[in-house]
């Protein structure tokens, strides 16, 4: 089971345990301030404030719902058992609790009060920036002030983003802005943005490190977009603003597309698909890093989709657990140069050459991605065979990951020389 | 039961007095004086013995861009946290977790044990998602 599936399972399990224990959404205000038993959620003899359990349920629900949606699209798993069971759980959650939210003013009032206190806390923390805590003995070893600040900021970015999504969910049916939760959530996001603006460069760099990994863990990728309700609200949370921070586009992309467009061997259909695939690869590598990009393509979860890291389900991928029909584009992804591992450049090239023979009448573009390039061994071991395919109309693109591995560069290989 | 290196115990006891005066005292019902080194040591033993959550993880070391060696985290109902080496032979540190905020702010004073647990669970999941912790092995409660 992949890490992504484990996460889905853990979140779904948490929702199933909480559902029977969260009070009915239409309960009176008094109920929300009471401590209730939550044996299934917390274990024997554990009690929790009803409002907090409801909030925790809603937070888990929006995280799970959005993550499953992205996972399904990213890996092409819309017909999977996981997708079907998630759809059933979603219906169950909405019927039992979520759909009642717009008619639950008491709970929303409770959340308003608690979130206002949280907002105050964020503003107070922001006033204390930049933090210089000096060396601390916290954690396994010494931890400096910048790291502590980055940790706090990252948690707040996530919390404020999550609160906004809960607010949109709670007010979506009753009319946006009806009950003030969205306004408070937006104020929280503004406060954490202010906090981030005051942070030292060292802290911001550490936050960027965290954001990159969070982006992959939660599949918060630019082309997977926002939840429909959130998009309808037209607001961008601070976390989403940080996630959207991009470098300048990779210069090789436009040059390459232009070359392919002027190549008589390329049909309009193939060119359009190649443009889509290459653009997606550029985005995916920039947002994920090459290692995560390659891992996801060779993952058990990967079935191919238009929302995948290669931008289309009409693309052959090497390596892949699913052979499928021949398509006009093949993407070969190598990691390292080992001759003994299945993902090393030599084996990937061998599999590519086999594919080019087996799909000779179909393949028009071969995109080879790697993180190490050896010109001499390429010339000795692969050039002649690939040139033969080039002369039959196959066009090759070679891209190598740079430093950091979120940047790629084109390797010039001239089969026409 | 893990043991303390005497020098490390002294350092961490003094650090607690410096960084969070009154924090452990309030949780333990100690009034009129600061927590002693012996009491601090006793708290760490109690946490390991009575913890509701236990996990092993490597924590991010921003100084060198890597991660510390794996350590075991034990957390009690008050979110007092004891960290030992992977073999659970030696204490590394012990502190009250209030998420980089002043004591009593988060979690607020007087909230239920359930709220503290859920908050801790949520923060741990997030920390794993953004790779503050890696190679997390959950043993109990989380």
Coordinates of C-alpha atoms in Angstrom, one line a residue:
Chain A
X1 CA 0.0 0.0 0.0
X2 CA 1.4 3.4 -0.9
X3 CA 1.9 6.2 1.6
X4 CA -1.0 8.0 -0.1
X5 CA -3.3 5.1 0.4
X6 CA -2.2 4.7 4.0
X7 CA -3.1 8.4 4.6
X8 CA -6.5 7.9 3.0
X9 CA -7.2 4.9 5.1
X10 CA -6.1 6.6 8.3
X11 CA -8.2 9.7 7.7
X12 CA -11.2 7.6 6.6
X13 CA -10.9 5.5 9.7
X14 CA -10.8 8.6 11.9
X15 CA -14.0 9.9 10.3
X16 CA -15.8 6.5 10.7
X17 CA -14.9 6.5 14.4
X18 CA -16.0 10.1 15.0
X19 CA -19.3 9.9 13.1
X20 CA -21.4 8.1 15.7
X21 CA -19.9 10.3 18.5
X22 CA -20.3 13.8 17.1
X23 CA -23.6 15.3 18.3
X24 CA -26.3 16.0 15.8
X25 CA -25.6 19.2 14.0
X26 CA -29.0 20.7 15.2
X27 CA -28.2 20.3 18.9
X28 CA -28.7 23.3 21.1
X29 CA -25.8 25.6 22.0
X30 CA -25.5 24.2 25.5
X31 CA -24.7 20.8 24.1
X32 CA -21.6 22.0 22.2
X33 CA -20.0 23.3 25.4
X34 CA -20.4 20.0 27.2
X35 CA -17.8 17.2 27.5
X36 CA -18.9 14.1 25.8
X37 CA -17.6 10.5 25.8
X38 CA -15.7 9.6 22.7
X39 CA -14.5 6.1 23.3
X40 CA -14.2 5.2 19.7
X41 CA -12.3 8.3 18.8
X42 CA -10.1 8.6 21.8
X43 CA -10.2 5.4 23.7
X44 CA -11.7 4.3 27.0
X45 CA -12.7 6.9 29.5
X46 CA -11.8 9.8 27.3
X47 CA -14.0 12.8 27.1
X48 CA -13.8 15.9 24.8
X49 CA -15.7 19.1 24.3
X50 CA -18.5 18.5 21.8
X51 CA -17.7 21.6 19.8
X52 CA -14.0 20.5 19.5
X53 CA -15.0 17.1 18.3
X54 CA -17.3 18.6 15.8
X55 CA -14.6 21.0 14.6
X56 CA -12.0 18.1 14.4
X57 CA -14.5 16.1 12.5
X58 CA -15.1 18.9 10.0
X59 CA -11.3 19.5 9.6
X60 CA -10.6 15.8 9.1
X61 CA -13.5 15.7 6.6
X62 CA -12.4 18.6 4.4
X63 CA -8.8 17.3 4.4
X64 CA -9.9 13.8 3.5
X65 CA -12.4 14.8 1.0
X66 CA -10.0 17.1 -0.9
X67 CA -7.1 14.7 -0.6
X68 CA -9.1 11.8 -2.0
X69 CA -10.3 13.9 -4.8
X70 CA -6.8 14.9 -5.8
X71 CA -5.4 11.4 -5.4
X72 CA -8.1 10.0 -7.6
X73 CA -7.4 12.5 -10.3
X74 CA -3.6 12.5 -10.0
X75 CA -3.2 8.7 -10.3
X76 CA -6.2 8.0 -12.5
X77 CA -8.0 6.0 -9.8
X78 CA -11.6 7.1 -10.4
X79 CA -12.8 3.5 -10.8
X80 CA -10.8 2.0 -8.0
X81 CA -12.2 0.3 -4.9
X82 CA -10.8 3.2 -2.8
X83 CA -12.6 5.8 -4.8
X84 CA -15.9 3.9 -4.6
X85 CA -15.6 3.4 -0.8
X86 CA -14.6 7.0 -0.4
X87 CA -17.7 8.1 -2.3
X88 CA -19.9 6.0 0.1
X89 CA -18.2 7.5 3.1
X90 CA -18.6 11.0 1.7
X91 CA -22.3 10.4 1.3
X92 CA -22.5 9.1 4.8
X93 CA -20.7 12.0 6.3
X94 CA -22.8 14.5 4.4
X95 CA -26.1 12.8 5.4
X96 CA -25.2 12.3 9.0
X97 CA -23.6 15.7 9.8
X98 CA -22.3 18.0 7.1
X99 CA -25.6 18.8 5.3
X100 CA -27.1 19.9 8.6
X101 CA -24.4 22.6 9.2
X102 CA -26.2 25.5 7.5
X103 CA -29.1 24.9 9.9
X104 CA -26.8 24.7 13.0
X105 CA -26.4 28.3 14.2
X106 CA -25.5 27.1 17.7
X107 CA -22.4 25.2 16.5
X108 CA -21.4 28.0 14.1
X109 CA -21.7 30.5 17.0
X110 CA -19.5 28.3 19.1
X111 CA -16.9 28.0 16.3
X112 CA -17.0 31.8 15.8
X113 CA -16.0 32.3 19.4
X114 CA -13.2 29.8 19.4
X115 CA -11.8 30.9 16.1
X116 CA -11.8 34.6 17.2
X117 CA -9.6 33.5 20.1
X118 CA -7.3 31.7 17.7
X119 CA -7.1 34.8 15.5
X120 CA -6.1 36.8 18.5
X121 CA -3.4 34.2 19.3
X122 CA -2.0 34.5 15.7
X123 CA -1.9 38.2 15.9
X124 CA -0.1 38.1 19.2
X125 CA 2.4 35.6 17.8
X126 CA 2.9 37.8 14.8
X127 CA 3.8 40.8 17.0
X128 CA 6.6 38.9 18.5
X129 CA 8.3 38.4 15.1
X130 CA 11.1 38.2 14.2
X131 CA 11.8 35.7 16.9
X132 CA 15.2 35.2 18.4
X133 CA 14.9 32.5 20.9
X134 CA 18.6 31.8 20.9
X135 CA 19.8 28.2 21.2
X136 CA 17.3 26.1 22.9
X137 CA 17.6 22.6 24.3
X138 CA 14.1 21.7 23.0
X139 CA 13.7 18.6 20.9
X140 CA 16.2 15.8 20.5
X141 CA 19.0 18.2 20.1
X142 CA 19.5 22.0 20.0
X143 CA 16.9 23.7 17.9
X144 CA 17.4 27.3 16.8
X145 CA 14.9 30.1 16.8
X146 CA 14.5 30.1 13.1
X147 CA 13.4 26.5 13.0
X148 CA 11.0 27.0 15.9
X149 CA 9.5 29.9 14.1
X150 CA 9.3 28.0 10.8
X151 CA 7.6 25.1 12.6
X152 CA 5.0 27.4 14.1
X153 CA 4.4 29.2 10.9
X154 CA 3.9 26.0 8.9
X155 CA 1.3 24.7 11.4
X156 CA -0.5 28.0 11.3
X157 CA -0.5 28.1 7.5
X158 CA -2.2 24.7 7.5
X159 CA -4.6 25.5 10.2
X160 CA -5.8 28.8 8.7
X161 CA -6.2 27.1 5.3
X162 CA -8.2 24.3 6.8
X163 CA -10.4 26.7 8.8
X164 CA -11.2 28.5 5.6
X165 CA -12.3 25.3 3.9
X166 CA -14.4 24.4 6.9
X167 CA -16.0 27.8 6.8
X168 CA -16.8 27.5 3.1
X169 CA -18.3 24.1 3.8
X170 CA -20.4 25.3 6.7
X171 CA -21.7 28.3 4.9
X172 CA -21.9 27.0 1.4
X173 CA -25.6 26.2 1.5
X174 CA -26.7 29.0 3.7
X175 CA -25.1 31.7 1.6
X176 CA -21.5 32.8 1.7
X177 CA -20.8 35.2 4.6
X178 CA -24.1 34.5 6.4
X179 CA -22.6 33.6 9.7
X180 CA -19.2 35.2 9.9
X181 CA -17.0 32.1 9.8
X182 CA -15.6 32.9 6.5
X183 CA -14.7 36.4 7.6
X184 CA -12.9 35.1 10.6
X185 CA -11.0 32.5 8.6
X186 CA -9.9 35.1 6.1
X187 CA -8.7 37.4 9.0
X188 CA -6.7 34.4 10.3
X189 CA -5.1 34.0 6.9
X190 CA -4.3 37.7 6.7
X191 CA -2.7 37.5 10.2
X192 CA -0.5 34.5 9.3
X193 CA 0.5 36.3 6.1
X194 CA 1.5 39.3 8.1
X195 CA 3.5 36.9 10.4
X196 CA 5.2 35.3 7.5
X197 CA 6.1 38.7 6.1
X198 CA 8.0 39.6 9.3
X199 CA 9.9 36.3 9.4
X200 CA 13.7 36.2 8.8
X201 CA 14.9 34.9 5.5
X202 CA 16.3 31.8 7.3
X203 CA 12.8 31.1 8.7
X204 CA 11.2 31.6 5.3
X205 CA 13.7 29.3 3.6
X206 CA 12.8 26.6 6.2
X207 CA 9.1 27.2 5.5
X208 CA 9.7 26.8 1.8
X209 CA 11.4 23.5 2.6
X210 CA 8.3 22.4 4.5
X211 CA 5.9 23.7 1.9
X212 CA 7.6 21.7 -0.9
X213 CA 7.2 18.5 1.1
X214 CA 3.7 19.3 2.2
X215 CA 2.8 19.9 -1.4
X216 CA 3.7 16.4 -2.4
X217 CA 2.4 14.7 0.7
X218 CA -1.1 16.3 0.2
X219 CA -0.9 16.5 -3.6
X220 CA -1.5 20.3 -3.4
X221 CA -0.4 20.6 -7.0
X222 CA -1.2 23.6 -9.2
X223 CA -3.1 21.7 -11.9
X224 CA -5.3 19.8 -9.4
X225 CA -6.9 23.1 -8.5
X226 CA -9.1 23.9 -5.5
X227 CA -12.2 22.3 -4.2
X228 CA -15.3 23.5 -6.1
X229 CA -16.8 25.3 -3.1
X230 CA -13.5 27.1 -2.4
X231 CA -13.0 28.1 -6.0
X232 CA -16.6 29.5 -6.1
X233 CA -15.7 31.7 -3.1
X234 CA -12.8 33.2 -5.1
X235 CA -10.5 33.6 -2.2
X236 CA -6.9 32.4 -2.0
X237 CA -5.7 31.3 1.5
X238 CA -2.1 32.2 2.5
X239 CA -1.0 28.6 2.3
X240 CA -2.3 28.5 -1.3
X241 CA -0.4 31.7 -2.1
X242 CA 2.8 30.2 -0.8
X243 CA 2.1 27.0 -2.7
X244 CA 1.6 29.0 -5.9
X245 CA 5.0 30.8 -5.6
X246 CA 6.8 29.8 -8.8
X247 CA 10.1 30.3 -10.4
X248 CA 10.3 31.6 -13.9
X249 CA 9.3 29.0 -16.6
X250 CA 11.9 26.7 -17.9
X251 CA 13.3 28.3 -21.0
X252 CA 13.8 25.0 -22.9
X253 CA 10.1 24.3 -23.0
X254 CA 9.1 27.0 -25.5
X255 CA 12.1 26.5 -27.6
X256 CA 11.4 22.8 -27.8
X257 CA 7.7 23.2 -28.6
X258 CA 8.7 25.6 -31.3
X259 CA 11.1 23.1 -32.8
X260 CA 8.6 20.4 -32.8
X261 CA 6.0 22.7 -34.4
X262 CA 8.4 23.3 -37.3
X263 CA 9.2 19.6 -37.7
X264 CA 7.4 18.1 -40.7
X265 CA 7.3 14.7 -39.0
X266 CA 4.9 16.0 -36.3
X267 CA 1.2 16.0 -36.9
X268 CA -1.0 18.7 -35.3
X269 CA -2.5 16.1 -33.0
X270 CA 0.9 14.8 -31.9
X271 CA 2.2 18.3 -31.4
X272 CA -0.8 19.3 -29.2
X273 CA -0.4 16.3 -27.1
X274 CA 3.4 16.7 -26.9
X275 CA 2.9 20.3 -25.8
X276 CA 0.5 19.2 -23.0
X277 CA 2.8 16.4 -21.8
X278 CA 6.0 18.5 -21.8
X279 CA 4.3 21.4 -20.1
X280 CA 2.9 19.1 -17.4
X281 CA 6.3 17.4 -16.9
X282 CA 7.9 20.9 -16.4
X283 CA 5.2 21.9 -13.9
X284 CA 5.3 18.5 -12.1
X285 CA 9.1 18.4 -11.8
X286 CA 9.2 22.0 -10.5
X287 CA 6.5 21.4 -7.9
X288 CA 7.5 17.9 -6.8
X289 CA 11.2 17.6 -7.5
X290 CA 12.5 14.9 -9.8
X291 CA 12.7 12.2 -7.3
X292 CA 9.1 12.4 -6.1
X293 CA 8.0 12.9 -9.7
X294 CA 9.7 9.6 -10.7
X295 CA 8.5 7.8 -7.7
X296 CA 4.9 8.7 -8.3
X297 CA 5.1 7.5 -11.9
X298 CA 6.4 4.1 -10.9
X299 CA 4.0 3.9 -7.9
X300 CA 1.4 1.1 -7.6
X301 CA -1.2 3.9 -7.5
X302 CA -0.4 5.2 -11.0
X303 CA -2.8 4.3 -13.7
X304 CA -2.6 7.3 -15.9
X305 CA -4.9 10.3 -16.3
X306 CA -5.1 13.8 -17.7
X307 CA -4.3 15.1 -14.2
X308 CA -1.2 12.9 -13.8
X309 CA 2.4 14.1 -13.7
X310 CA 2.6 13.4 -17.5
X311 CA -0.6 15.2 -18.4
X312 CA -2.5 12.5 -20.2
X313 CA -3.6 8.9 -20.1
X314 CA -2.7 8.6 -23.8
X315 CA 0.9 8.3 -23.0
X316 CA 3.1 5.2 -22.4
X317 CA 5.2 5.4 -19.3
X318 CA 8.4 3.5 -18.7
X319 CA 8.7 2.0 -16.1
X320 CA 5.1 1.0 -15.6
X321 CA 3.2 -1.8 -14.1
X322 CA 0.6 -1.5 -16.8
X323 CA 1.6 -2.0 -20.4
X324 CA -1.6 -0.9 -22.1
X325 CA -2.0 0.0 -25.8
X326 CA 0.7 1.8 -27.8
X327 CA 0.4 5.6 -27.8
X328 CA 2.0 8.2 -29.9
X329 CA 4.1 9.5 -27.0
X330 CA 6.3 7.5 -24.6
X331 CA 7.9 9.0 -21.5
X332 CA 10.9 7.1 -20.0
X333 CA 12.0 8.1 -16.5
X334 CA 15.4 7.0 -15.2
X335 CA 16.9 7.4 -11.7
X336 CA 20.6 7.0 -11.4
X337 CA 23.0 5.3 -13.7
X338 CA 23.2 1.8 -12.1
X339 CA 23.1 -1.1 -14.5
X340 CA 21.5 -3.4 -11.9
X341 CA 18.5 -1.4 -10.7
X342 CA 15.3 -1.4 -12.8
X343 CA 15.1 2.4 -12.8
X344 CA 18.8 3.0 -13.7
X345 CA 19.4 4.7 -17.0
X346 CA 20.8 1.6 -18.8
X347 CA 17.8 -0.6 -18.1
X348 CA 15.3 2.2 -18.8
X349 CA 16.9 2.8 -22.2
X350 CA 16.8 -1.0 -22.9
X351 CA 13.1 -1.0 -22.1
X352 CA 12.6 2.1 -24.3
X353 CA 14.2 0.5 -27.3
X354 CA 12.1 -2.5 -26.9
X355 CA 9.0 -0.3 -26.7
X356 CA 10.0 1.6 -29.8
X357 CA 10.2 -1.7 -31.7
X358 CA 6.9 -3.1 -30.4
X359 CA 5.1 0.2 -31.0
X360 CA 7.0 1.1 -34.1
X361 CA 3.9 2.1 -36.1
X362 CA 2.5 4.3 -33.3
X363 CA 5.2 6.1 -31.4
X364 CA 6.0 9.6 -32.6
X365 CA 7.7 11.2 -29.6
X366 CA 10.0 9.7 -27.0
X367 CA 10.7 11.8 -24.0
X368 CA 13.6 10.6 -21.9
X369 CA 14.0 12.0 -18.3
X370 CA 17.0 11.3 -16.1
X371 CA 19.0 12.7 -13.3
X372 CA 22.5 11.7 -14.6
X373 CA 23.8 12.0 -18.1
X374 CA 26.8 10.3 -19.5
X375 CA 27.5 11.5 -23.1
X376 CA 30.1 8.9 -23.9
X377 CA 28.1 5.8 -22.8
X378 CA 25.0 7.2 -24.5
X379 CA 27.0 7.6 -27.7
X380 CA 28.4 4.1 -27.4
X381 CA 25.3 2.2 -26.3
X382 CA 22.2 4.0 -27.6
X383 CA 22.8 6.6 -30.2
X384 CA 22.9 4.4 -33.3
X385 CA 19.7 2.5 -32.5
X386 CA 17.8 5.6 -31.6
X387 CA 19.0 7.4 -34.7
X388 CA 17.4 4.5 -36.7
X389 CA 14.1 5.3 -35.1
X390 CA 14.6 9.0 -35.7
X391 CA 15.1 8.4 -39.4
X392 CA 11.7 6.6 -39.4
X393 CA 10.0 9.7 -37.9
X394 CA 10.3 9.3 -34.1
X395 CA 11.3 12.5 -32.4
X396 CA 13.4 12.4 -29.1
X397 CA 13.5 14.8 -26.2
X398 CA 16.2 14.3 -23.5
X399 CA 15.9 16.1 -20.2
X400 CA 18.2 16.0 -17.2
X401 CA 17.3 17.1 -13.7
X402 CA 19.6 19.8 -12.3
X403 CA 20.3 21.3 -8.9
X404 CA 18.0 21.6 -7.2
X405 CA 16.2 18.7 -8.8
X406 CA 13.1 20.9 -9.4
X407 CA 14.8 22.3 -12.5
X408 CA 15.4 20.4 -15.7
X409 CA 17.6 21.2 -18.7
X410 CA 17.6 19.8 -22.2
X411 CA 20.4 17.6 -23.4
X412 CA 21.3 18.3 -27.0
X413 CA 21.3 15.2 -29.1
X414 CA 21.5 15.7 -32.8
X415 CA 20.5 12.6 -34.8
X416 CA 20.5 14.6 -37.9
X417 CA 24.2 15.3 -37.8
Chain B
X1 CA 13.2 2.5 32.4
X2 CA 15.5 5.0 30.6
X3 CA 18.0 6.8 32.7
X4 CA 19.5 10.3 32.6
X5 CA 23.0 11.3 32.0
X6 CA 23.5 13.4 35.1
X7 CA 25.0 16.4 33.2
X8 CA 22.1 16.2 30.6
X9 CA 19.6 16.1 33.4
X10 CA 21.0 19.2 35.0
X11 CA 21.1 21.0 31.7
X12 CA 17.5 20.2 30.9
X13 CA 16.2 20.9 34.3
X14 CA 17.8 24.4 34.2
X15 CA 16.5 25.0 30.7
X16 CA 13.0 24.3 31.9
X17 CA 13.4 26.8 34.7
X18 CA 14.7 29.4 32.3
X19 CA 12.3 28.9 29.4
X20 CA 9.1 28.0 31.1
X21 CA 9.1 29.1 34.7
X22 CA 6.0 27.9 36.4
X23 CA 4.9 25.6 33.6
X24 CA 5.6 22.1 35.0
X25 CA 5.0 23.5 38.5
X26 CA 1.4 24.3 37.5
X27 CA 0.8 21.0 35.9
X28 CA 2.2 19.1 38.9
X29 CA 0.6 21.2 41.5
X30 CA 3.9 22.5 42.9
X31 CA 3.5 25.9 44.6
X32 CA 5.8 28.2 46.3
X33 CA 9.0 26.8 44.7
X34 CA 10.5 25.8 41.4
X35 CA 10.5 22.2 40.4
X36 CA 13.6 20.4 41.7
X37 CA 15.9 18.3 39.6
X38 CA 14.7 15.2 41.4
X39 CA 11.1 16.1 40.7
X40 CA 11.9 16.8 37.1
X41 CA 13.6 13.4 36.8
X42 CA 10.6 11.8 38.4
X43 CA 8.2 13.5 35.9
X44 CA 10.2 12.1 33.0
X45 CA 9.9 8.6 34.4
X46 CA 6.2 9.0 35.0
X47 CA 5.7 10.2 31.4
X48 CA 7.4 7.1 30.0
X49 CA 5.4 4.8 32.3
X50 CA 1.9 6.4 31.9
X51 CA 2.1 7.8 28.3
X52 CA -1.0 7.6 26.1
X53 CA 1.1 8.2 22.9
X54 CA 4.3 6.8 21.9
X55 CA 6.1 7.0 18.5
X56 CA 9.5 6.9 17.0
X57 CA 10.7 9.5 14.5
X58 CA 13.6 11.5 13.1
X59 CA 13.3 15.2 13.6
X60 CA 14.4 17.8 11.1
X61 CA 17.7 19.5 11.8
X62 CA 17.5 22.8 10.0
X63 CA 21.1 23.7 10.9
X64 CA 22.6 21.1 8.6
X65 CA 19.6 20.4 6.4
X66 CA 19.3 16.8 7.6
X67 CA 17.6 14.9 10.3
X68 CA 18.6 13.8 13.8
X69 CA 18.9 10.1 14.7
X70 CA 15.7 8.4 15.5
X71 CA 14.3 9.0 18.9
X72 CA 11.3 7.7 20.9
X73 CA 8.6 10.2 22.0
X74 CA 6.4 9.5 24.9
X75 CA 3.5 11.9 25.7
X76 CA 1.2 11.9 28.8
X77 CA -2.3 13.3 29.2
X78 CA -1.0 16.8 29.9
X79 CA 1.2 16.6 26.8
X80 CA 4.4 16.4 28.9
X81 CA 6.8 14.8 26.5
X82 CA 9.8 12.7 27.2
X83 CA 12.2 11.9 24.4
X84 CA 14.7 9.0 24.7
X85 CA 17.1 7.4 22.4
X86 CA 15.9 4.7 20.0
X87 CA 16.7 1.9 22.5
X88 CA 14.9 3.7 25.2
X89 CA 18.0 3.5 27.3
X90 CA 18.7 7.2 27.8
X91 CA 16.6 10.3 28.2
X92 CA 17.4 13.1 25.7
X93 CA 15.0 15.7 27.1
X94 CA 11.6 16.3 28.8
X95 CA 9.3 19.2 28.4
X96 CA 5.7 20.3 28.3
X97 CA 4.5 20.6 24.7
X98 CA 2.6 23.8 24.1
X99 CA 3.4 24.2 20.5
X100 CA 5.9 27.1 20.6
X101 CA 3.4 29.3 22.4
X102 CA 3.4 30.5 26.0
X103 CA 2.2 28.0 28.5
X104 CA -1.6 27.9 28.8
X105 CA -2.3 29.3 25.3
X106 CA -2.3 26.2 23.2
X107 CA -3.8 24.1 24.4
X108 CA -5.7 26.5 26.6
X109 CA -5.9 25.9 30.3
X110 CA -8.8 23.7 31.5
X111 CA -9.6 22.0 28.2
X112 CA -10.3 18.3 28.2
X113 CA -7.8 15.6 27.9
X114 CA -9.5 14.6 24.7
X115 CA -9.0 18.0 23.1
X116 CA -5.3 17.8 24.0
X117 CA -5.0 14.4 22.5
X118 CA -6.7 15.3 19.2
X119 CA -4.7 18.5 18.9
X120 CA -1.4 16.6 19.4
X121 CA -2.5 13.9 16.9
X122 CA -3.3 16.6 14.3
X123 CA 0.0 18.4 14.8
X124 CA 1.9 15.1 14.5
X125 CA 0.1 14.2 11.3
X126 CA 0.9 17.7 9.9
X127 CA 4.5 17.5 11.0
X128 CA 4.9 14.2 9.2
X129 CA 3.2 15.6 6.1
X130 CA 5.6 18.5 5.8
X131 CA 8.6 16.4 6.8
X132 CA 9.4 18.0 10.2
X133 CA 9.5 14.3 11.2
X134 CA 10.4 11.4 8.9
X135 CA 10.4 7.7 9.4
X136 CA 7.6 8.0 11.9
X137 CA 6.7 4.7 13.5
X138 CA 3.5 5.0 15.6
X139 CA 3.5 2.6 18.5
X140 CA 0.6 3.7 20.6
X141 CA -2.2 6.2 20.7
X142 CA -1.4 8.2 17.6

